[in-house]
Every structure is written in C-alpha cells, then in structure tokens.
Amino acid sequence: MSTQPDLLYSEEEEALRAAVRDLLTDHCDAAGVIARTESDTPHDLALWKSLADGMGLAGLLVPEAQGGQGATHREVAVVLEELGRAVAPVPYLTSAVVATEALLACGDEELLGRLASGRTIGALAVGLHSAPGAAFKAVRLENGTLHGELTGIADAAAADVLLVPADDGGLYAVAADAVTVTPQTSLDLTRPLATVTLDGAPGRRIGDAEVAVRRALRSAAGLLAAEQLGVADWALTETVRYLKERKQFNRPVGGFQALKHRLAQLWLEVVNLRAAARAAADALASGEDTDLTVAVAQAYAAPVAVHAAEEALQLHAGIGMTWEHPIHLYLKRAKADSIAYGTAGAHREALAELVDLQAP
C-alpha cells in the first residue's frame, strides 16, 4: 500500500532554494534580463555556468556514479520555482531536465556526464508545444546521415548537442555545429525558439526515440508546473507589495475591498498550484501515479500562471504597461508555458482517459 506523499519542503530543499535565490538576486535582476532580451544573446551563459558548474545543479537528476548529484525531481522543482520567479534566461529546463531525462532513458553515460557537469548544453529536438503522449516529428535517416527540418525547438541556440528523433525509431546525438539553427519569433524572449535544419548531418544513435521522448516530455510537463508556480508566486507577491505602497484618495490602494477580493482569489489559486506542482514533482521522484499527477498539475498550472500575470499587469495600472517594468516578461513566460509540453486542455483529455471518464 502506497503512503501519502509529503508535499512540504524539507530543510535541504529550503536551503537549496535560499542558495539559488541568493545567486539569482545578485546575478539575474529584471533590468538585466530585459536588456538581454533586446540583444543578440538572449541566454545568460555566465549565470548558467554559476548554476551548473558552481552549484552543481545541472546534474541533480543524474546518479552520482555517472557524474551527477543523485538528487530527485523534488530538488529540481525547487530550482525551477526560483528560476521561474526570476524568469532566468538559462537552458535549465531544456538541458538539465528534458535532454537529461532522454539520456537517462538511453543510458548514454558519456554524454550524460557532460550534461551533468553543465559544460555541455543539450536540447531535445522536439517542439516545445509537444505533449507527453502526442506524436512528434522525426527526421529522415539516409545513408547514415540525417535530413529534415524541426521547428519550435526551445533553447536550440544555446545547445552544444541536439538529441534528434529519426524515422528509423532511433534518437541521435548531433553536434550543434553540424546543423543550421534559425531563430524563430518567440513570444517569450527568455526561452527563445528556433528551427533546426539538418542537411546530411552526422549523428550517433544513442537509443530508442519513443521511450526517451515520452520520459523526457512527461518530466518536462510535471516540472514545468514548478516554474509556473514561481511565475505566479512572484506576480502575487509583487502585486501585494505594490498595492500596499500605492496610495489613492490618501489611503493604500490595497485597502479597497474589491482589490482585496481579487488578491484573495489569486492567493487561493497559487496555494492550490503549489500543492499540484509539489505532487507532480513527488510523483516523478517516487514513480507512483506519475501520469495522473502530472496531468492534474499541468491542467491546473497554465490558467493560474496566466491569471496571476494578467492580474499583476492590471493591478500595477499604468506602470505595469511599460517595457521598463518586468511584468511583461512574466506574462509572456506564463503565456508561452501555457502551451509548452501540452495545453491544459490536452492534459485534461489525458486525465479523463486515465480515470476512464470519457468526454461527451
């Protein structure tokens, strides 16, 4: 008989959160992120080096025997909460979670060790919009080389190695300098998308694409909820702080009853999202009811994160509409995340099937 999961944060998880938040407070301020999104280098690779090399966070999911930290999805979720709270432009979800999970399914220890150290950044060449159970595009394998075009690949611009599904059912490791990466127009400038074109690119078969992609996307969907929690929590916290300071008719705006109701509703949604996100991280770590719990978390997370960012924008009034204020970064991240790794609707459909509740 399974025991009830403990969804509270452990002392170790809180210590990890404090360390990551301190680093991000010092090296990932909003003005810097906004400036970076307007430049040709949206990814902050110096920050990535501090997280991956300095703190060893890139290898949290990798066993110690293979060069990682041997932690679980719960610790990764804590890191992602903080990265969401800072809308940090680093390829953590794509390399340390998605590509790493795909490699764990394949058992490629050499490449896994390189990703765990953070010195190599990996990206799974499957569109960011792909849900865990959905079909995904594969490229052609001809005479031992790969040909085709894949779109919507998150963080491909920062990757050193791409994990590419081919039509023979295999997953291939392809060096990033063997393909053409063309930036796409992305709503979320902190997680840019790109088209990857393979024109006779050499690749090394590392495993079965179906198994690896399914595992990677399921973890991505479950842990994305933690990032969405970070976005929503920031939006709520900053809005409450602003409404306490902003005065109208000689009293704090936060004292008006109508705004109190809106904030109370938002607080309830964020608390529920925390429970759903924690449950998904715990289920991924324990392997119990994973598909079900991940579907619940993703069905709930996207609307809450988007609602929190929209409320922050409106309740900051005119200041929230400016480019200088970081709210637009959070709204764009929330909107982009709402279709990443499957929409809320797709996860509700998956959930209905899992509990034998057929749609009308």
Coordinates of C-alpha atoms in Angstrom, one line a residue:
M1 CA 0.0 0.0 0.0
S2 CA 1.4 3.4 -1.0
T3 CA 2.0 6.0 1.6
Q4 CA 0.7 9.6 1.3
P5 CA 3.4 11.8 -0.2
D6 CA 4.9 14.5 1.9
L7 CA 4.5 17.7 -0.1
L8 CA 6.1 20.0 2.4
Y9 CA 9.6 21.3 1.6
S10 CA 12.4 19.6 3.5
E11 CA 15.1 21.5 5.3
E12 CA 17.5 20.6 2.4
E13 CA 15.1 21.9 -0.2
E14 CA 14.6 25.2 1.7
A15 CA 18.4 25.5 1.9
L16 CA 18.7 24.8 -1.8
R17 CA 16.0 27.4 -2.5
A18 CA 17.8 30.1 -0.4
A19 CA 21.1 29.4 -2.2
V20 CA 19.5 29.6 -5.7
R21 CA 17.5 32.7 -4.8
D22 CA 20.7 34.5 -3.4
L23 CA 22.5 33.8 -6.7
L24 CA 19.6 35.0 -8.8
T25 CA 19.2 38.1 -6.7
D26 CA 22.8 39.0 -7.3
H27 CA 23.1 38.0 -11.0
C28 CA 19.6 38.0 -12.5
D29 CA 18.0 41.4 -11.9
A30 CA 15.0 42.3 -14.0
A31 CA 16.7 45.2 -15.8
G32 CA 19.5 42.8 -16.9
V33 CA 17.0 40.3 -18.2
I34 CA 15.1 42.9 -20.2
A35 CA 18.4 44.3 -21.7
R36 CA 19.4 40.7 -22.6
T37 CA 16.1 40.0 -24.4
E38 CA 16.8 43.0 -26.6
S39 CA 20.3 41.8 -27.5
D40 CA 21.6 39.1 -29.9
T41 CA 22.4 36.8 -26.9
P42 CA 19.2 36.1 -25.0
H43 CA 20.8 33.3 -22.9
D44 CA 22.8 34.2 -19.9
L45 CA 25.6 31.7 -20.1
A46 CA 27.6 33.2 -17.2
L47 CA 24.6 32.6 -15.0
W48 CA 24.2 29.1 -16.4
K49 CA 27.9 28.4 -15.5
S50 CA 27.3 29.6 -11.9
L51 CA 24.2 27.4 -11.6
A52 CA 25.7 24.3 -13.3
D53 CA 29.4 24.5 -12.6
G54 CA 29.4 26.5 -9.4
M55 CA 26.4 24.9 -7.7
G56 CA 26.3 21.5 -9.5
L57 CA 22.6 22.0 -10.4
A58 CA 22.7 20.7 -13.9
G59 CA 23.3 17.1 -12.7
L60 CA 20.6 16.9 -10.0
L61 CA 18.7 14.1 -11.8
V62 CA 21.9 12.2 -12.7
P63 CA 23.1 9.4 -10.4
E64 CA 26.4 10.1 -8.6
A65 CA 28.0 7.1 -10.3
Q66 CA 27.5 8.9 -13.6
G67 CA 28.9 12.3 -12.5
G68 CA 25.7 13.9 -11.2
Q69 CA 24.3 14.8 -7.8
G70 CA 21.9 11.9 -7.4
A71 CA 19.0 14.1 -6.2
T72 CA 15.4 13.8 -7.3
H73 CA 12.7 15.7 -9.1
R74 CA 11.7 17.4 -5.9
E75 CA 15.0 19.3 -5.7
V76 CA 14.8 20.1 -9.4
A77 CA 11.3 21.5 -8.8
V78 CA 12.7 23.9 -6.1
V79 CA 15.3 25.2 -8.6
L80 CA 12.7 25.7 -11.3
E81 CA 10.4 27.6 -8.9
E82 CA 13.2 30.1 -8.3
L83 CA 14.2 30.3 -12.0
G84 CA 10.5 31.0 -12.8
R85 CA 10.4 33.6 -10.1
A86 CA 13.4 35.4 -11.8
V87 CA 12.4 34.5 -15.4
A88 CA 16.0 33.5 -15.7
P89 CA 17.2 33.2 -19.3
V90 CA 19.1 29.9 -18.8
P91 CA 18.5 26.5 -20.6
Y92 CA 17.9 24.7 -17.3
L93 CA 14.6 23.0 -18.1
T94 CA 15.7 22.1 -21.6
S95 CA 19.1 20.7 -20.8
A96 CA 19.1 19.7 -17.1
V97 CA 15.6 18.2 -17.3
V98 CA 14.4 17.3 -20.8
A99 CA 17.7 16.4 -22.5
T100 CA 19.0 14.7 -19.3
E101 CA 15.8 12.6 -18.9
A102 CA 16.1 11.5 -22.5
L103 CA 19.7 10.4 -22.0
L104 CA 18.8 8.6 -18.7
A105 CA 16.3 6.6 -20.8
C106 CA 19.0 5.8 -23.3
G107 CA 21.8 5.1 -20.9
D108 CA 24.5 7.1 -22.7
E109 CA 26.8 7.7 -19.7
E110 CA 29.5 9.7 -21.5
L111 CA 27.1 12.3 -22.8
L112 CA 25.1 12.2 -19.6
G113 CA 28.2 13.1 -17.6
R114 CA 28.9 16.0 -19.9
L115 CA 25.4 17.4 -19.4
A116 CA 25.6 16.8 -15.6
S117 CA 28.7 18.9 -15.4
G118 CA 27.0 21.7 -17.2
R119 CA 29.9 22.1 -19.6
T120 CA 27.8 20.7 -22.4
I121 CA 24.2 22.1 -23.0
G122 CA 21.8 19.6 -24.6
A123 CA 18.4 20.1 -26.3
L124 CA 15.8 17.6 -27.3
A125 CA 14.9 18.4 -30.9
V126 CA 11.1 18.1 -30.3
G127 CA 8.8 21.1 -30.5
L128 CA 8.2 22.9 -27.2
H129 CA 4.4 22.5 -27.7
S130 CA 4.6 18.7 -27.7
A131 CA 2.5 17.0 -25.0
P132 CA 3.9 13.8 -23.4
G133 CA 1.6 11.5 -25.3
A134 CA 1.4 13.3 -28.6
A135 CA 3.1 12.3 -31.9
F136 CA 6.3 14.1 -32.6
K137 CA 8.2 14.8 -35.8
A138 CA 11.2 12.7 -36.8
V139 CA 13.8 13.5 -39.5
R140 CA 14.9 11.2 -42.3
L141 CA 17.8 8.9 -42.0
E142 CA 19.5 8.4 -45.3
N143 CA 22.9 6.7 -45.9
G144 CA 23.8 7.2 -42.2
T145 CA 23.1 10.9 -42.2
L146 CA 20.1 13.0 -41.0
H147 CA 17.9 15.2 -43.2
G148 CA 14.9 17.3 -42.3
E149 CA 13.6 20.4 -40.5
L150 CA 12.3 20.6 -37.0
T151 CA 10.5 23.7 -35.6
G152 CA 9.8 25.2 -32.2
I153 CA 12.9 23.8 -30.6
A154 CA 13.5 25.7 -27.3
D155 CA 17.0 26.8 -26.4
A156 CA 18.5 25.3 -29.6
A157 CA 20.6 28.4 -30.0
A158 CA 22.4 27.7 -26.7
A159 CA 22.8 23.9 -27.2
D160 CA 26.1 22.2 -27.9
V161 CA 24.4 18.9 -28.8
L162 CA 20.9 18.1 -30.1
L163 CA 19.0 14.9 -29.5
V164 CA 17.2 14.2 -32.7
P165 CA 14.5 11.6 -33.3
A166 CA 14.8 9.9 -36.7
D167 CA 12.4 7.8 -38.8
D168 CA 14.1 4.6 -38.0
G169 CA 12.9 4.9 -34.4
G170 CA 16.2 5.9 -33.0
L171 CA 17.3 9.0 -31.1
Y172 CA 20.6 10.5 -32.4
A173 CA 23.1 12.8 -30.8
V174 CA 24.1 15.5 -33.3
A175 CA 26.7 18.2 -32.7
A176 CA 25.1 21.7 -32.9
D177 CA 27.7 22.9 -35.4
A178 CA 26.6 20.2 -37.8
V179 CA 23.1 21.8 -38.2
T180 CA 21.6 25.2 -39.1
V181 CA 19.8 26.9 -36.2
T182 CA 17.5 29.7 -37.3
P183 CA 15.8 31.8 -34.6
Q184 CA 12.0 32.0 -34.7
T185 CA 9.9 34.8 -33.4
S186 CA 9.2 33.9 -29.9
L187 CA 6.6 35.5 -27.5
D188 CA 8.8 34.5 -24.5
L189 CA 12.2 36.1 -25.3
T190 CA 13.8 34.5 -22.2
R191 CA 13.2 31.0 -23.7
P192 CA 13.8 31.5 -27.5
L193 CA 12.6 29.0 -30.1
A194 CA 14.4 28.1 -33.3
T195 CA 14.1 26.0 -36.4
V196 CA 16.8 23.3 -36.7
T197 CA 17.7 22.2 -40.3
L198 CA 19.6 19.0 -40.9
D199 CA 21.1 18.7 -44.3
G200 CA 23.2 15.4 -44.2
A201 CA 24.2 15.9 -40.5
P202 CA 26.1 13.0 -39.0
G203 CA 24.5 11.6 -35.8
R204 CA 25.3 8.9 -33.3
R205 CA 22.4 6.6 -32.4
I206 CA 22.0 6.6 -28.6
G207 CA 18.7 4.8 -28.0
D208 CA 15.0 4.4 -28.7
A209 CA 13.4 7.7 -29.5
E210 CA 9.8 6.8 -28.5
V211 CA 10.8 5.7 -24.9
A212 CA 13.3 8.6 -24.4
V213 CA 11.0 11.3 -25.7
R214 CA 8.0 10.1 -23.7
R215 CA 10.0 10.1 -20.5
A216 CA 11.6 13.5 -21.2
L217 CA 8.3 15.2 -22.0
R218 CA 6.5 13.7 -19.0
S219 CA 9.1 15.0 -16.6
A220 CA 9.1 18.4 -18.5
A221 CA 5.4 18.7 -18.1
G222 CA 5.4 17.8 -14.4
L223 CA 8.3 20.1 -13.6
L224 CA 7.1 23.0 -15.7
A225 CA 4.3 23.3 -13.1
A226 CA 7.0 24.3 -10.6
E227 CA 8.3 27.0 -12.9
Q228 CA 4.7 28.2 -13.5
L229 CA 4.3 28.3 -9.7
G230 CA 7.4 30.5 -9.4
V231 CA 6.0 32.9 -12.0
A232 CA 2.6 33.0 -10.3
D233 CA 4.1 33.5 -6.8
W234 CA 6.2 36.4 -8.0
A235 CA 3.2 38.0 -9.6
L236 CA 1.1 37.8 -6.4
T237 CA 3.9 38.8 -4.1
E238 CA 4.9 41.9 -6.2
T239 CA 1.3 43.0 -6.7
V240 CA 0.6 42.8 -2.9
R241 CA 3.7 44.8 -2.2
Y242 CA 2.8 47.5 -4.8
L243 CA -0.7 47.8 -3.6
K244 CA 0.4 48.4 0.0
E245 CA 2.6 51.3 -1.2
R246 CA 0.4 52.9 -3.9
K247 CA -1.9 55.5 -2.5
Q248 CA -5.2 56.8 -3.9
F249 CA -7.6 59.2 -2.0
N250 CA -4.9 59.3 0.7
R251 CA -5.1 55.6 1.5
P252 CA -3.2 52.5 0.2
V253 CA -4.9 51.0 -2.9
G254 CA -4.6 47.6 -1.3
G255 CA -7.2 48.6 1.3
F256 CA -10.0 48.8 -1.2
Q257 CA -12.4 45.8 -0.8
A258 CA -12.7 44.9 -4.4
L259 CA -8.9 44.6 -4.8
K260 CA -8.7 42.5 -1.6
H261 CA -11.2 40.1 -3.1
R262 CA -9.1 39.7 -6.3
L263 CA -5.9 39.2 -4.3
A264 CA -7.6 36.6 -2.0
Q265 CA -8.8 34.7 -5.0
L266 CA -5.3 34.8 -6.6
W267 CA -3.7 33.6 -3.3
L268 CA -6.1 30.6 -3.2
E269 CA -5.2 29.7 -6.8
V270 CA -1.4 30.0 -6.1
V271 CA -1.7 27.8 -2.9
N272 CA -3.6 25.2 -4.9
L273 CA -1.0 25.4 -7.7
R274 CA 1.8 24.8 -5.1
A275 CA 0.0 21.6 -4.0
A276 CA -0.4 20.4 -7.6
A277 CA 3.2 21.2 -8.6
R278 CA 4.6 19.6 -5.4
A279 CA 2.5 16.5 -6.0
A280 CA 3.8 16.2 -9.6
A281 CA 7.5 16.5 -8.5
D282 CA 7.0 14.0 -5.8
A283 CA 5.2 11.6 -8.2
L284 CA 8.1 11.9 -10.7
A285 CA 10.5 11.2 -7.9
S286 CA 8.7 8.2 -6.5
G287 CA 7.2 6.8 -9.7
E288 CA 3.7 6.4 -8.2
D289 CA 0.7 7.6 -10.2
T290 CA 3.0 9.7 -12.3
D291 CA 0.9 10.1 -15.4
L292 CA -2.2 11.1 -13.5
T293 CA -0.5 13.5 -11.1
V294 CA 1.5 15.2 -13.9
A295 CA -1.7 15.6 -16.0
V296 CA -3.5 17.2 -13.0
A297 CA -0.7 19.6 -12.4
Q298 CA -0.5 20.8 -16.0
A299 CA -4.3 21.0 -16.4
Y300 CA -4.3 23.4 -13.4
A301 CA -0.9 25.3 -13.7
A302 CA -1.3 27.2 -17.0
P303 CA -4.5 29.1 -16.3
V304 CA -3.3 30.1 -12.8
A305 CA 0.1 31.4 -14.0
V306 CA -1.5 33.4 -16.8
H307 CA -4.2 34.7 -14.5
A308 CA -1.6 35.8 -11.9
A309 CA 0.5 37.6 -14.5
E310 CA -2.6 39.3 -16.0
E311 CA -3.8 40.5 -12.6
A312 CA -0.3 41.8 -11.8
L313 CA -0.4 43.7 -15.1
Q314 CA -3.8 45.3 -14.4
L315 CA -3.3 46.0 -10.7
H316 CA 0.1 47.7 -11.3
A317 CA -2.0 50.0 -13.5
G318 CA -0.1 52.3 -15.9
I319 CA 3.4 51.3 -14.6
G320 CA 2.6 47.6 -15.5
M321 CA 2.1 48.6 -19.1
T322 CA 5.6 49.9 -19.5
W323 CA 8.5 48.0 -21.1
E324 CA 10.8 49.0 -18.2
H325 CA 8.7 47.1 -15.6
P326 CA 9.4 43.4 -15.7
I327 CA 5.7 42.3 -15.6
H328 CA 5.7 41.8 -19.4
L329 CA 8.5 39.2 -19.0
Y330 CA 6.3 37.2 -16.6
L331 CA 3.1 37.4 -18.7
K332 CA 5.0 36.3 -21.8
R333 CA 6.6 33.4 -19.9
A334 CA 3.2 32.4 -18.5
K335 CA 1.5 32.5 -21.9
A336 CA 4.4 30.6 -23.6
D337 CA 4.4 28.0 -20.8
S338 CA 0.6 27.6 -21.2
I339 CA 1.2 25.8 -24.5
A340 CA 4.5 24.2 -23.6
Y341 CA 4.6 20.4 -23.2
G342 CA 0.8 20.2 -23.9
T343 CA -2.0 22.7 -23.3
A344 CA -4.2 22.5 -20.2
G345 CA -6.9 21.1 -22.5
A346 CA -4.6 18.3 -23.8
H347 CA -3.8 17.4 -20.2
R348 CA -7.4 17.3 -19.2
E349 CA -8.1 14.9 -22.1
A350 CA -5.2 12.7 -21.0
L351 CA -6.5 12.8 -17.4
A352 CA -10.1 11.8 -18.5
E353 CA -8.7 8.8 -20.3
L354 CA -6.6 7.8 -17.3
V355 CA -9.6 7.7 -15.0
D356 CA -12.0 6.2 -17.6
L357 CA -14.1 9.4 -17.8
Q358 CA -14.9 9.7 -21.5
A359 CA -15.6 13.1 -23.0
P360 CA -19.3 13.6 -24.2

